[in-house]
Structure formats: structure tokens, C-alpha cells
CSV table of C-alpha atoms in Angstrom, one decimal:
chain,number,residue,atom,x,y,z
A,1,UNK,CA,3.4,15.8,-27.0
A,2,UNK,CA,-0.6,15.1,-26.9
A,3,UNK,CA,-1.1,12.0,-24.3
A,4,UNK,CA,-0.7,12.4,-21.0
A,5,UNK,CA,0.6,16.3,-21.9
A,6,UNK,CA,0.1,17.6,-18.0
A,7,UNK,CA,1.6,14.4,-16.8
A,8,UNK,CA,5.0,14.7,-18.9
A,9,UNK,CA,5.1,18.9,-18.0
A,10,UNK,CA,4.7,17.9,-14.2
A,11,UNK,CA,7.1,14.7,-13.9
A,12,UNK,CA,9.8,17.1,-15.9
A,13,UNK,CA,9.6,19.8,-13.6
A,14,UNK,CA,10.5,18.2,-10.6
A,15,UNK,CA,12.9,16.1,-11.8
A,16,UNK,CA,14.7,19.3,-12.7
A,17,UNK,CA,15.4,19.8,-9.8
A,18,UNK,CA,15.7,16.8,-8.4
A,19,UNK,CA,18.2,16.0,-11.0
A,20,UNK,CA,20.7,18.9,-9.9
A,21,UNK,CA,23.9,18.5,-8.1
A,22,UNK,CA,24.2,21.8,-7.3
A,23,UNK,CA,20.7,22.4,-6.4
A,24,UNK,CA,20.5,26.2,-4.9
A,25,UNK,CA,22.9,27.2,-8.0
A,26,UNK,CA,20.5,25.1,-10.6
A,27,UNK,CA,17.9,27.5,-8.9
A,28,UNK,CA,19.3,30.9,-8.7
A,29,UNK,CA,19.9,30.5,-12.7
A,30,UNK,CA,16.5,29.1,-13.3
A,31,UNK,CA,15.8,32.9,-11.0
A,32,UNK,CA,17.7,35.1,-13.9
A,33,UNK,CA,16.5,33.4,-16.8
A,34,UNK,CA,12.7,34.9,-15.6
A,35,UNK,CA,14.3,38.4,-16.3
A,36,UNK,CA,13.7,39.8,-12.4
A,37,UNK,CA,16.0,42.5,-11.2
A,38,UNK,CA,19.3,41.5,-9.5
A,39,UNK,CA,18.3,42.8,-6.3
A,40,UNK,CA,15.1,40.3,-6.7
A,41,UNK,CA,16.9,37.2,-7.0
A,42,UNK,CA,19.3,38.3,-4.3
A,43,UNK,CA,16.7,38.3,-2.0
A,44,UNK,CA,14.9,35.1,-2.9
A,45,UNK,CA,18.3,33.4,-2.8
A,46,UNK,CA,18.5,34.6,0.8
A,47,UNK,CA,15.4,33.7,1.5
A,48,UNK,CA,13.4,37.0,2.3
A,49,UNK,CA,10.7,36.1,0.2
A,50,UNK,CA,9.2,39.1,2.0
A,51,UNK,CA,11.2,41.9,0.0
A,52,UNK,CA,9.5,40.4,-3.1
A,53,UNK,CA,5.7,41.5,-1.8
A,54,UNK,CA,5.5,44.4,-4.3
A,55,UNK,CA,7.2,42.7,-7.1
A,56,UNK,CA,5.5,43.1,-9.9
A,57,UNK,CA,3.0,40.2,-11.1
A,58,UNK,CA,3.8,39.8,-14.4
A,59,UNK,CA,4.3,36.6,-16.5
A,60,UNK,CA,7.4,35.9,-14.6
A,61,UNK,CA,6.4,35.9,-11.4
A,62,UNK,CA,4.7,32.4,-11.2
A,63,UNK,CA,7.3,30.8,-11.7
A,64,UNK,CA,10.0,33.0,-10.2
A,65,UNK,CA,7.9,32.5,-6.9
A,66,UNK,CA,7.7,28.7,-6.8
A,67,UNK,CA,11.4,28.6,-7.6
A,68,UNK,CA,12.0,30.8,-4.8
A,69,UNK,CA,10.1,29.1,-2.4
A,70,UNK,CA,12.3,25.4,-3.2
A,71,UNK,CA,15.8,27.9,-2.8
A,72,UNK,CA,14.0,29.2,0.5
A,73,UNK,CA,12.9,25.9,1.9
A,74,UNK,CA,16.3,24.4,0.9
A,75,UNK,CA,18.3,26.9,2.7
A,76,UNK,CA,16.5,26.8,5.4
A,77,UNK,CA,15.2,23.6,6.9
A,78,UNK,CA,16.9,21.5,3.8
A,79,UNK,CA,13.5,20.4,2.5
A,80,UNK,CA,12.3,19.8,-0.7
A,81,UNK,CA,8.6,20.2,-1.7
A,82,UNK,CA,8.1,17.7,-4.1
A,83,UNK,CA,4.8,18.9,-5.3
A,84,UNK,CA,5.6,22.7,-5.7
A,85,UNK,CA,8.4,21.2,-7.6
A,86,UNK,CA,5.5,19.7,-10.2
A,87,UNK,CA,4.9,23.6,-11.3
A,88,UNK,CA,8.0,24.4,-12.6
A,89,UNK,CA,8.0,22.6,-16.3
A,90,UNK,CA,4.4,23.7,-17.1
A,91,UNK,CA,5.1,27.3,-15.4
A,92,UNK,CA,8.2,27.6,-17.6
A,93,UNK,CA,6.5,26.4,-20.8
A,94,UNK,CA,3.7,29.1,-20.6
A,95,UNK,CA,6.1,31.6,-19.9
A,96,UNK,CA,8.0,30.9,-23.0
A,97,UNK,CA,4.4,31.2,-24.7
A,98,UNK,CA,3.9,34.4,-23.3
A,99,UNK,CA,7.2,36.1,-23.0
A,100,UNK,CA,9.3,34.7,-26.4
A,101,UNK,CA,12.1,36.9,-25.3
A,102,UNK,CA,12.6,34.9,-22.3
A,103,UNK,CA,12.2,31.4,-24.2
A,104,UNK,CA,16.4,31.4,-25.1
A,105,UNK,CA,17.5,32.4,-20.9
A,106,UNK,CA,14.9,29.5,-20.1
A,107,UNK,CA,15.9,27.0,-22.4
A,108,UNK,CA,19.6,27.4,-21.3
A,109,UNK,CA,18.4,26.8,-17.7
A,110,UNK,CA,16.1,24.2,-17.5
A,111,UNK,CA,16.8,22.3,-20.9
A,112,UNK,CA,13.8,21.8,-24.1
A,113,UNK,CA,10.9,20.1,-22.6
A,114,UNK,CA,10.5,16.3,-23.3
A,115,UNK,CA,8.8,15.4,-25.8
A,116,UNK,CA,6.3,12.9,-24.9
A,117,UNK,CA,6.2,9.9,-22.1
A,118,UNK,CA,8.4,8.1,-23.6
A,119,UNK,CA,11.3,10.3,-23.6
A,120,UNK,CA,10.7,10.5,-19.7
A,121,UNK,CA,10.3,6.4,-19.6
A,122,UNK,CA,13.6,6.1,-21.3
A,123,UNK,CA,15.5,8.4,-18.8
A,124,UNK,CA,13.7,6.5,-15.6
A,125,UNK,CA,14.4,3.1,-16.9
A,126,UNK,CA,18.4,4.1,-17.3
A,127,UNK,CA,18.7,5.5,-13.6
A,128,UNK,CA,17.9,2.1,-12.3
A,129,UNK,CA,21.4,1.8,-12.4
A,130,UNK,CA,22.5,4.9,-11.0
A,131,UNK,CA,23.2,5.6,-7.0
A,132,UNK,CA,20.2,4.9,-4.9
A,133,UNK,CA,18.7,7.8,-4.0
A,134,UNK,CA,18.0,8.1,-8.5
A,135,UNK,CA,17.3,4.3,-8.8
A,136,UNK,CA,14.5,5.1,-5.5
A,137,UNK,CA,13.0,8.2,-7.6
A,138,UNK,CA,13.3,6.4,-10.9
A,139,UNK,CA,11.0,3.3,-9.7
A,140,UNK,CA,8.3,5.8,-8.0
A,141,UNK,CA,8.2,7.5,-11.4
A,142,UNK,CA,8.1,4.3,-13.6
A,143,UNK,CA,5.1,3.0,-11.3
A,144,UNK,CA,3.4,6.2,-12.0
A,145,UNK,CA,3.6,6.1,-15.7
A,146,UNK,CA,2.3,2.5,-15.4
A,147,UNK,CA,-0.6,3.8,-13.6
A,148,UNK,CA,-1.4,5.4,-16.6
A,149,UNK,CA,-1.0,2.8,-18.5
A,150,UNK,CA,2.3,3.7,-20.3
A,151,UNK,CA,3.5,0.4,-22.4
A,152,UNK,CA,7.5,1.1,-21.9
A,153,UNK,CA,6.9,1.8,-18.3
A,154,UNK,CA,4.8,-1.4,-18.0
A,155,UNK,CA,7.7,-3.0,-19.7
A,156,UNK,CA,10.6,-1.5,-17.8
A,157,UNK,CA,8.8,-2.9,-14.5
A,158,UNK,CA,8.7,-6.4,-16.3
A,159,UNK,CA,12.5,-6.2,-16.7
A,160,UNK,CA,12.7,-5.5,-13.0
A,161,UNK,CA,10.6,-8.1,-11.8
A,162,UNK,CA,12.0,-10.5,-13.8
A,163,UNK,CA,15.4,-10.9,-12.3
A,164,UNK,CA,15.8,-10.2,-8.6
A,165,UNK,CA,19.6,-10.9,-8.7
A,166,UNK,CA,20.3,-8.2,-10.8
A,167,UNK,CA,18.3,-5.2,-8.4
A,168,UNK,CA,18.7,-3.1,-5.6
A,169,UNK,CA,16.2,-5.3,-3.3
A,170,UNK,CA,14.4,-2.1,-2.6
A,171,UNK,CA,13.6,-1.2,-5.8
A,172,UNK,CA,12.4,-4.9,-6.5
A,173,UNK,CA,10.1,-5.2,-3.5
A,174,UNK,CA,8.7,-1.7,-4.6
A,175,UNK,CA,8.0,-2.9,-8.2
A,176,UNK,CA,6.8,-6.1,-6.5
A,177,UNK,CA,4.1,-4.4,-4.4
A,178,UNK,CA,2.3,-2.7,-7.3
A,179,UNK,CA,2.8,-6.3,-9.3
A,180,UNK,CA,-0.7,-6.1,-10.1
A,181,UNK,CA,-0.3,-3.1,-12.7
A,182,UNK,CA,2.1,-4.6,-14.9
A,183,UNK,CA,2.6,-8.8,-13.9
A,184,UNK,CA,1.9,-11.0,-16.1
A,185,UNK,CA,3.2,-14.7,-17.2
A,186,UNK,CA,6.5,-13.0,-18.4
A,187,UNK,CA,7.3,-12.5,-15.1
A,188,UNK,CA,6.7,-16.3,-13.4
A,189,UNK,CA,9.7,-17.7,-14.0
A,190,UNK,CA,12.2,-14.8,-12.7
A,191,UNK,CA,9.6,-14.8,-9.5
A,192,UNK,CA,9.9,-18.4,-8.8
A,193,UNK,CA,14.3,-18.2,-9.0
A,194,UNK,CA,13.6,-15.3,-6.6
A,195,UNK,CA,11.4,-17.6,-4.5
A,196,UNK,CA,14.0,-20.6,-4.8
A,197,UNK,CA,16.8,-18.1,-3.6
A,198,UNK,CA,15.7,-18.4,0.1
A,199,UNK,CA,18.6,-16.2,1.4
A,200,UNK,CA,17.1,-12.9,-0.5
A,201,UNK,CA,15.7,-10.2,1.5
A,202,UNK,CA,13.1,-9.9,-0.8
A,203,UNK,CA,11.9,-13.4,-0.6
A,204,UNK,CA,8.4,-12.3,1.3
A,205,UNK,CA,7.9,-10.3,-1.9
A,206,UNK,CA,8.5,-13.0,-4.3
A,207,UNK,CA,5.9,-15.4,-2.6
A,208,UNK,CA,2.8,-12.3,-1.8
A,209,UNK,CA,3.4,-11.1,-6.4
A,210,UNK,CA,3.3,-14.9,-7.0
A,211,UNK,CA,0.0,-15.4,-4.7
A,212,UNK,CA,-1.6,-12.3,-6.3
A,213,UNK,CA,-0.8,-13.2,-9.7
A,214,UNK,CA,-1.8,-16.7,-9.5
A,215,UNK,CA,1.3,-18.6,-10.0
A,216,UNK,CA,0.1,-21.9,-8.5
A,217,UNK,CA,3.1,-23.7,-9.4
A,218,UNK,CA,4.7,-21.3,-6.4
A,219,UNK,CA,3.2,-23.3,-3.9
A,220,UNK,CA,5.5,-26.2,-3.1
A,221,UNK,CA,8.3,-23.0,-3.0
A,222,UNK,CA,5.8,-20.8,-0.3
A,223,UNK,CA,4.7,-23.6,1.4
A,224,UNK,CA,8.3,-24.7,2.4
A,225,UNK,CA,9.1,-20.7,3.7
A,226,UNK,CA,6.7,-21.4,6.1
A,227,UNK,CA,10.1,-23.1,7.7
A,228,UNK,CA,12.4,-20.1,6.9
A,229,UNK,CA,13.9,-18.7,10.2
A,230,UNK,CA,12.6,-15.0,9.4
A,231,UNK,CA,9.3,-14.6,11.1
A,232,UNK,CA,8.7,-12.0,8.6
A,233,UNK,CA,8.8,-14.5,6.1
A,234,UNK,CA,6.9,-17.2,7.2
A,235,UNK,CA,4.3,-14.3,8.1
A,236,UNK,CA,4.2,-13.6,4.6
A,237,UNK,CA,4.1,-17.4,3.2
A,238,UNK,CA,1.1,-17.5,5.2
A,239,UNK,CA,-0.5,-14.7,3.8
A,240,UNK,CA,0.4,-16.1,-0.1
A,241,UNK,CA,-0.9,-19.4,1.1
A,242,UNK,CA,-4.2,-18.0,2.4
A,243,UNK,CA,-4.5,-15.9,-1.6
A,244,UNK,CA,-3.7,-19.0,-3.5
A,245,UNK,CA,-6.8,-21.1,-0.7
A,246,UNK,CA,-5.0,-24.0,-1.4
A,247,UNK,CA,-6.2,-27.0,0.8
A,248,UNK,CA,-3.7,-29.4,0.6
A,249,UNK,CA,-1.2,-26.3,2.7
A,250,UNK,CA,-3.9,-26.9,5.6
A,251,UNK,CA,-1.1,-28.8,7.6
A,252,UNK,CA,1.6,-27.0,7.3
A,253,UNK,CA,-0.3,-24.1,8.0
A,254,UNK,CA,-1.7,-25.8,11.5
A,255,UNK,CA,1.3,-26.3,12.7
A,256,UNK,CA,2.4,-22.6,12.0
A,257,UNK,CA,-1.1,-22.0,14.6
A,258,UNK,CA,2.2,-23.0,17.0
A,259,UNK,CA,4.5,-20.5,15.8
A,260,UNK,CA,6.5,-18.8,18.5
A,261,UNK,CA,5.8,-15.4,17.0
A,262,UNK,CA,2.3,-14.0,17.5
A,263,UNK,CA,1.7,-12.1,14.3
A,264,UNK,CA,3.0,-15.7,12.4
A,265,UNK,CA,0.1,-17.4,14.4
A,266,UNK,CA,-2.7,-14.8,13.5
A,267,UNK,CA,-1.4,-14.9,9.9
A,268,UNK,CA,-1.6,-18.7,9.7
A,269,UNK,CA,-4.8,-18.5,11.0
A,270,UNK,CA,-6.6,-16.0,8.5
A,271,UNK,CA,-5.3,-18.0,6.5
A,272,UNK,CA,-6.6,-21.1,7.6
A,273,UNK,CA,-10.1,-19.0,7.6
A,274,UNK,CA,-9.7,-18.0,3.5
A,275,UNK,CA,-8.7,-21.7,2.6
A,276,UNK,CA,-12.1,-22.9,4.4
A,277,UNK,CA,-13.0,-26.8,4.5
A,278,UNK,CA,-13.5,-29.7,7.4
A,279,UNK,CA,-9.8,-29.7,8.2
A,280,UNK,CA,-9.2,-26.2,8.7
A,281,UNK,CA,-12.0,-25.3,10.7
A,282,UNK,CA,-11.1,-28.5,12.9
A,283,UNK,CA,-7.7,-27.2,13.1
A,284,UNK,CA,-8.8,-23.9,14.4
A,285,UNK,CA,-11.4,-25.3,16.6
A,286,UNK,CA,-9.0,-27.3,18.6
A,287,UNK,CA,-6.4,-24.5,18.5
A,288,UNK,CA,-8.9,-22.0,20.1
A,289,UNK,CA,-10.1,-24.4,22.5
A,290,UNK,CA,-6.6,-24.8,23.4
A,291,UNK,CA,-6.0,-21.6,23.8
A,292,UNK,CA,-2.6,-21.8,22.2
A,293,UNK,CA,-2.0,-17.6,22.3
A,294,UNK,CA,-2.7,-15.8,25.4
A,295,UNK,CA,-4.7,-13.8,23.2
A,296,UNK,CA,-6.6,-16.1,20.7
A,297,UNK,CA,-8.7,-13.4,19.2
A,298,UNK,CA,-7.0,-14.3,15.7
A,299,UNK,CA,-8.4,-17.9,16.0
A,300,UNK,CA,-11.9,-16.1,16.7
A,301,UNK,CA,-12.0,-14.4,13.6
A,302,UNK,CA,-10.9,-16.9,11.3
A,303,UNK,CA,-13.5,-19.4,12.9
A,304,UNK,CA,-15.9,-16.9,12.2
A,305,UNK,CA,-14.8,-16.4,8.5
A,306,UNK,CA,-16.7,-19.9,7.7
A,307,UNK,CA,-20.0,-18.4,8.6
A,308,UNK,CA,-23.5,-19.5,9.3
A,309,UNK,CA,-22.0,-23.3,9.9
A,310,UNK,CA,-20.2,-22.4,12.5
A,311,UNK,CA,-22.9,-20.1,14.4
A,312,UNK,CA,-24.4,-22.9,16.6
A,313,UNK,CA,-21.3,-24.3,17.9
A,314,UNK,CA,-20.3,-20.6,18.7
A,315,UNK,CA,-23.7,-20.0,20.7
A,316,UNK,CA,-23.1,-23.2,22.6
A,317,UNK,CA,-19.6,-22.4,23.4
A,318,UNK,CA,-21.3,-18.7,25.1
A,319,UNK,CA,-22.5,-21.6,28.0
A,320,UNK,CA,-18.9,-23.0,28.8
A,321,UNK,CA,-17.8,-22.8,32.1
A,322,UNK,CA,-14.6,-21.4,31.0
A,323,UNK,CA,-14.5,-17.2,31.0
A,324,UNK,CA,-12.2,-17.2,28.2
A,325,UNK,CA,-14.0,-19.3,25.4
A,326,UNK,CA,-16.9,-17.7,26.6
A,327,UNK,CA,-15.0,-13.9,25.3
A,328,UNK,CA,-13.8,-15.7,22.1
A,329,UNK,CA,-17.3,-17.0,21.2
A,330,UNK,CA,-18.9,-13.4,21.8
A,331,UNK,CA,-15.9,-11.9,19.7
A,332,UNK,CA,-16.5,-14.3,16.7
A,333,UNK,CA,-20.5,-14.4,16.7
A,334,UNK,CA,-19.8,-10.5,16.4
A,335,UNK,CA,-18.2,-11.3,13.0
A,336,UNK,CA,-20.3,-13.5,11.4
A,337,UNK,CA,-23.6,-10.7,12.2
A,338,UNK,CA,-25.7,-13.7,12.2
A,339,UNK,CA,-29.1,-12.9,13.7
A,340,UNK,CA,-29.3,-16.0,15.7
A,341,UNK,CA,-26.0,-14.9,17.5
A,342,UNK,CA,-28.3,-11.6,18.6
A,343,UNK,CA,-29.6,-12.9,21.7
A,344,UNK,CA,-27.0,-15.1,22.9
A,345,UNK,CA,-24.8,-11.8,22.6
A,346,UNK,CA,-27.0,-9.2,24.2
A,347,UNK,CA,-27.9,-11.7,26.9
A,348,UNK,CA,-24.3,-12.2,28.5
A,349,UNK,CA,-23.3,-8.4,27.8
A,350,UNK,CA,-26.2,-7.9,30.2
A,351,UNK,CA,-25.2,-10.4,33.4
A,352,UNK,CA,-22.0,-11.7,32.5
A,353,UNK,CA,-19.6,-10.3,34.6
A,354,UNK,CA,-16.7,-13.1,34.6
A,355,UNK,CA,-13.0,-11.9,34.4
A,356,UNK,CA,-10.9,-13.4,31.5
A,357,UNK,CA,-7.1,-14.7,31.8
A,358,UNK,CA,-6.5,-11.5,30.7
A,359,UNK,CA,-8.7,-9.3,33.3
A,360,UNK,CA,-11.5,-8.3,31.0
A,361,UNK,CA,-15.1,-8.7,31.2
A,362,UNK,CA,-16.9,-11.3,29.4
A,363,UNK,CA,-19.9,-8.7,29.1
A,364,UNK,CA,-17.3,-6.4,27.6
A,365,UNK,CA,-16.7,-8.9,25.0
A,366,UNK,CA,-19.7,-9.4,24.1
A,367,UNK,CA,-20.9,-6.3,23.9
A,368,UNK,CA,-18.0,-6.0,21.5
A,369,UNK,CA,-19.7,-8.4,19.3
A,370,UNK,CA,-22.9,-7.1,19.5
A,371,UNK,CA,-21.5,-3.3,18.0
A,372,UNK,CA,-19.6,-5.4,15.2
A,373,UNK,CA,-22.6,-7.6,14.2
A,374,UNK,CA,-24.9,-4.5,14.2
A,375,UNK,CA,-22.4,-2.4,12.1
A,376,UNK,CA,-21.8,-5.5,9.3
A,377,UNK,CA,-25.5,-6.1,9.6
A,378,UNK,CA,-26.2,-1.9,8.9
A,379,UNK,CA,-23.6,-2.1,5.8
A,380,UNK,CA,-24.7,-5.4,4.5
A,381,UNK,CA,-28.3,-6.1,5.1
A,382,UNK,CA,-29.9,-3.3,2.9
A,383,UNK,CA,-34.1,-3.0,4.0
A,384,UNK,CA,-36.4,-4.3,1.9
A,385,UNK,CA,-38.6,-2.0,-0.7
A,386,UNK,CA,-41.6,-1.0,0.3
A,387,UNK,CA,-43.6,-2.4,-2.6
A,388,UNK,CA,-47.3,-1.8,-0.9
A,389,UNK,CA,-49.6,-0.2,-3.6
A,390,UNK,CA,-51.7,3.0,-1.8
A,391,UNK,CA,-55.7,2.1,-2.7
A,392,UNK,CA,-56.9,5.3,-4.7
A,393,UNK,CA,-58.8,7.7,-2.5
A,394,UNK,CA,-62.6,8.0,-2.9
């Protein structure tokens, strides 16, 4: 057991306990196997940790403490502290280093350690099937080993991925938001049944891993959700439409700029704003001139996404009669940080005092824009070097 040595010591000695069905039994056993008194592990089953102050601090005691404290916690408030439970495998193992008379009561209570990753792996990948609650604690570990890079765990979350009909939709959608440690083309062809099944809960999912893994022949599939009668949905077939900055989903995306959810709108707009181009930024244009949400600060934002093209159009827009469009321009001249927007912005945050639809300054807007412009300009615009040569003193 050389790679990832800690990692295996840890993930066994929580899942330990985890793995008990009589958890506060599992413990007082783990308790005697340390060789305490009796009276010791009497009182640390009852949870007077306080009768064990002038215990002796020997070898032992580690790890009789930090079992202790899970039986305390457990009997008490029915909590489990997931990271004191990490202690327990390497705390055992050293203990059996130190104290070899002890290695036989340990081994009886908490098992022989694994012996590697993959023996941990193996026992994860086979509780996928089990009750929830194991399947739930078998994914989280499964994503941490492929974190680290571990092949069978990278595997294991292939299989998953792979066939949405045959998993808990939870632990699909969790394997589905990490897609980017372990995705690869294996996986397209189970993500686009799972897209093509439009009734699955975990459709959303299916479209954002096949946007972030690049699967372009997912489009037609995503572009069609932005139909589905789950807001949720849609909200997310805008967001994998925006990734894959596709311009021939520009329609179907405007008319989502109508959506009678708001968070649909904003969605469809960002995206509008990644996918860039004449038709897009018409599309917002007219939709923010419009004024098609009470509160079209989404529209702003996306306009502003296309940059310095945009700026002079915004400036002019500060001189509309209309309060409104006059906010909207100040908020997206903010987010560009172009210096020409500068004055425009500092000169309406001074005198204009127009009231919005929505009972807000104009000059409060724009003062709003000025902070964000000066804040992307401070982490973006880096002074130059001072490259000036001192002359030699005489």
C-alpha cells in the first residue's frame, strides 16, 4: 500500500463507521480492543468524556479519544463527524505498530486494513447498488478517488455516466457535475439517450456534461429542451447552448428572451452574450429597448459582454429621454470598464436624479457602473513599467 497511503488509511476509517448497523455497539468494541479499563469505556459510552481527563496518555488514548467523541456526539445530538471519523484507520494502524499486543483485539474490531486504492474502489463501485444512503456515500468517495486520479475510480464513474436508465438520478447528476474529471468520448452516446429521454429528471444534467465535454452533436437534442415544460430545464438548455456558442441556436434562444420565467430570460440572454455575432446582439438590443422584464439588468450585461463595439451606442443611449434605458446603459457601460464610458458615467451619477419604473435613481445606477468599471479596470489594466533610465550622478 505505497500510492495514495494517507488517502486509503483515512477513507477506511470513516467508512468503518459509516458502514456499521449497530453503530454505538461497532464503537464501544472498537473502545475494548484499545485495552482501557472497564470503568473507562463505561464512561465514554455515556458520554462523560470528562471522567476520562486523567486517563493516562498512552498509545491508546488517540484513538480511544476520537472513538469516544463519535459514541458521545451520537448519543447525544445523533451527529456524526465525518472528519474526526478520517482518524480512526491511521490511529489504529500506528497503535498496532506500537502496542503488538493490541494488534489481534484491533483487528477483530475494525477488520485488516485495505490494501491499496483499489481494494477501496472495488467496495465503492459495488454499493452503487445498495440502499441510498451507501449508493450517496459510495459516489462522493468514487469522485474523490478520481480526483486523484485513480484509473478504476475514473472508470467506475464512466459506467455511471454511461447509462442514466440504470441509476439512482441522484447519483447520476452527482457524477454528471464533476463530468469534467473522468468524461470522455466513451461517455457520448449514453449522454445523448439520457438527453433523448426528455421525461428524466436528470435531463438538465445530460445537456450542461454534453456542453462541457463538447458533444456538438447534442445540439439539435438541447436546443429542442429549450421547449421542455420545466423551467429548470430550459434554464439549463440555455446555459449548454451558451458553452457550445453555437450561432445557428440564436433564434431559439431569442424567443426564450420571452420566457415567462425570469431566471429562463437572464439565462437565454448570457447566453445570447457568449454566442456573440450581428444577430444576437440585435436580438438583445431590441429586447432591452423593449423592456421585456421589469428588471432587464440581464439584457444589460449580456449587451455589454460584446465589448468595445457596443460602447458608443451605450453612451448615446445615457441621453434617452427614458429613465430606465438611461439605468440599463449606466449598468452595462459599468461592465465593459471602457474608458470612454468614464465620463458619460461620472457625469449622470453627479445630476441625474430621474426615478426608474422601479423607484431607483438613475445617478444610483450609474454610480453603480462607475465602482464596477473601476474595479475590472484595477484587476485588469496592470500600470505600465517604469522603464526611465536614472542619468549617473556627477
Amino acid at each position: 500500500m505505497t500510492d495514495h497511503r494517507d488517502t486509503v488509511l483515512r477513507l477506511w476509517g470513516r467508512q468503518l463507521y459509516e458502514r456499521q448497523g449497530e453503530p454505538l455497539a461497532w464503537a464501544e468494541a472498537v473502545l475494548e480492543a484499545t485495552g482501557r479499563p472497564p470503568t473507562a469505556v463505561t464512561a465514554a459510552m455515556s458520554g462523560r468524556l470528562d471522567a476520562l481527563a486523567d486517563s493516562p496518555s498512552d498509545h491508546a488514548w488517540l484513538l480511544f479519544r476520537t472513538v469516544a467523541k463519535l459514541a458521545a456526539n451520537l448519543r447525544g445530538d445523533g451527529c456524526y463527524d465525518a472528519d474526526v471519523g478520517t482518524r480512526i484507520g491511521p490511529l489504529a494502524l500506528r497503535l498496532g505498530e506500537l502496542e503488538p499486543s493490541l494488534t489481534g483485539p484491533l483487528t477483530a474490531a475494525l477488520g485488516p486494513p485495505p490494501d491499496g486504492p483499489t481494494s477501496l474502489v472495488t467496495v465503492h463501485a459495488a454499493e452503487l447498488g445498495r440502499n441510498r444512503t451507501i449508493r450517496m456515500r459510495a459516489i462522493d468517495a468514487l469522485l474523490e478517488w478520481a480526483e486523484l486520479g485513480h484509473p478504476q475510480a475514473l472508470s467506475a464513474l464512466s459506467e455511471v455516466a454511461s447509462d442514466h436508465r440504470t441509476q439512482d438520478v441522484t447519483v447520476w447528476t452527482k457524477a454528471l457535475n464533476r463530468i469534467a474529471l473522468f468524461g470522455d468520448t466513451t461517455v457520448e452516446p449514453g449522454l445523448l439517450r439520457a438527453l433523448a429521454d426528455t421525461g428524466h429528471r436528470g435531463v438538465r444534467w445530460s445537456a450542461l456534461a454534453c456542453a462541457e465535454l463538447g458533444f456538438r452533436r447534442a445540439v439539435p437534442l438541447i436546443t429542442a429542451l429549450l421547449e421542455h415544460p420545466d423551467p429548470m430545464v430550459r434554464e439549463g438548455a440555455c446555459e449548454a447552448l451558451g458553452l457550445f456558442q453555437e450561432p445557428a441556436t440564436v433564434p431559439a434562444l431569442t424567443a426564450r428572451l420571452n420566457d415567462e420565467t425570469d431566471w429562463v430570460r437572464s439565462k437565454a440572454a448570457q447566453a445570447l452574450g457568449q454566442i456573440g455575432g450581428d444577430r444576437a446582439l440585435a436580438a438583445l438590443w431590441q429586447a432591452m429597448l423593449e423592456r421585456r422584464t421589469a428588471k432587464a439588468n440581464d439584457l444589460a450585461s449580456a449587451i455589454a459582454a460584446f465589448g468595445p463595439p457596443v460602447v458608443d451606442d451605450l453612451i448615446a443611449l445615457t441621453t434617452d429621454p427614458d429613465p430606465d434605458l438611461r439605468a440599463l446603459a449606466c449598468r452595462a457601460l459599468g461592465s465593459t470598464a471602457d474608458a470612454r464610458a468614464l465620463p458619460a458615467l461620472e457625469r449622470l451619477a453627479a445630476h441625474d436624479l430621474a426615478r426608474t419604473t422601479l423607484g431607483g435613481l438613475v445617478a444610483t445606477a450609474a454610480k453603480q457602473g462607475l465602482r464596477t468599471a473601476h474595479r475590472i479596470r484595477a484587476r485588469t489594466h496592470r500600470p505600465e513599467p517604469d522603464t526611465r533610465v536614472d542619468s549617473p550622478s556627477s
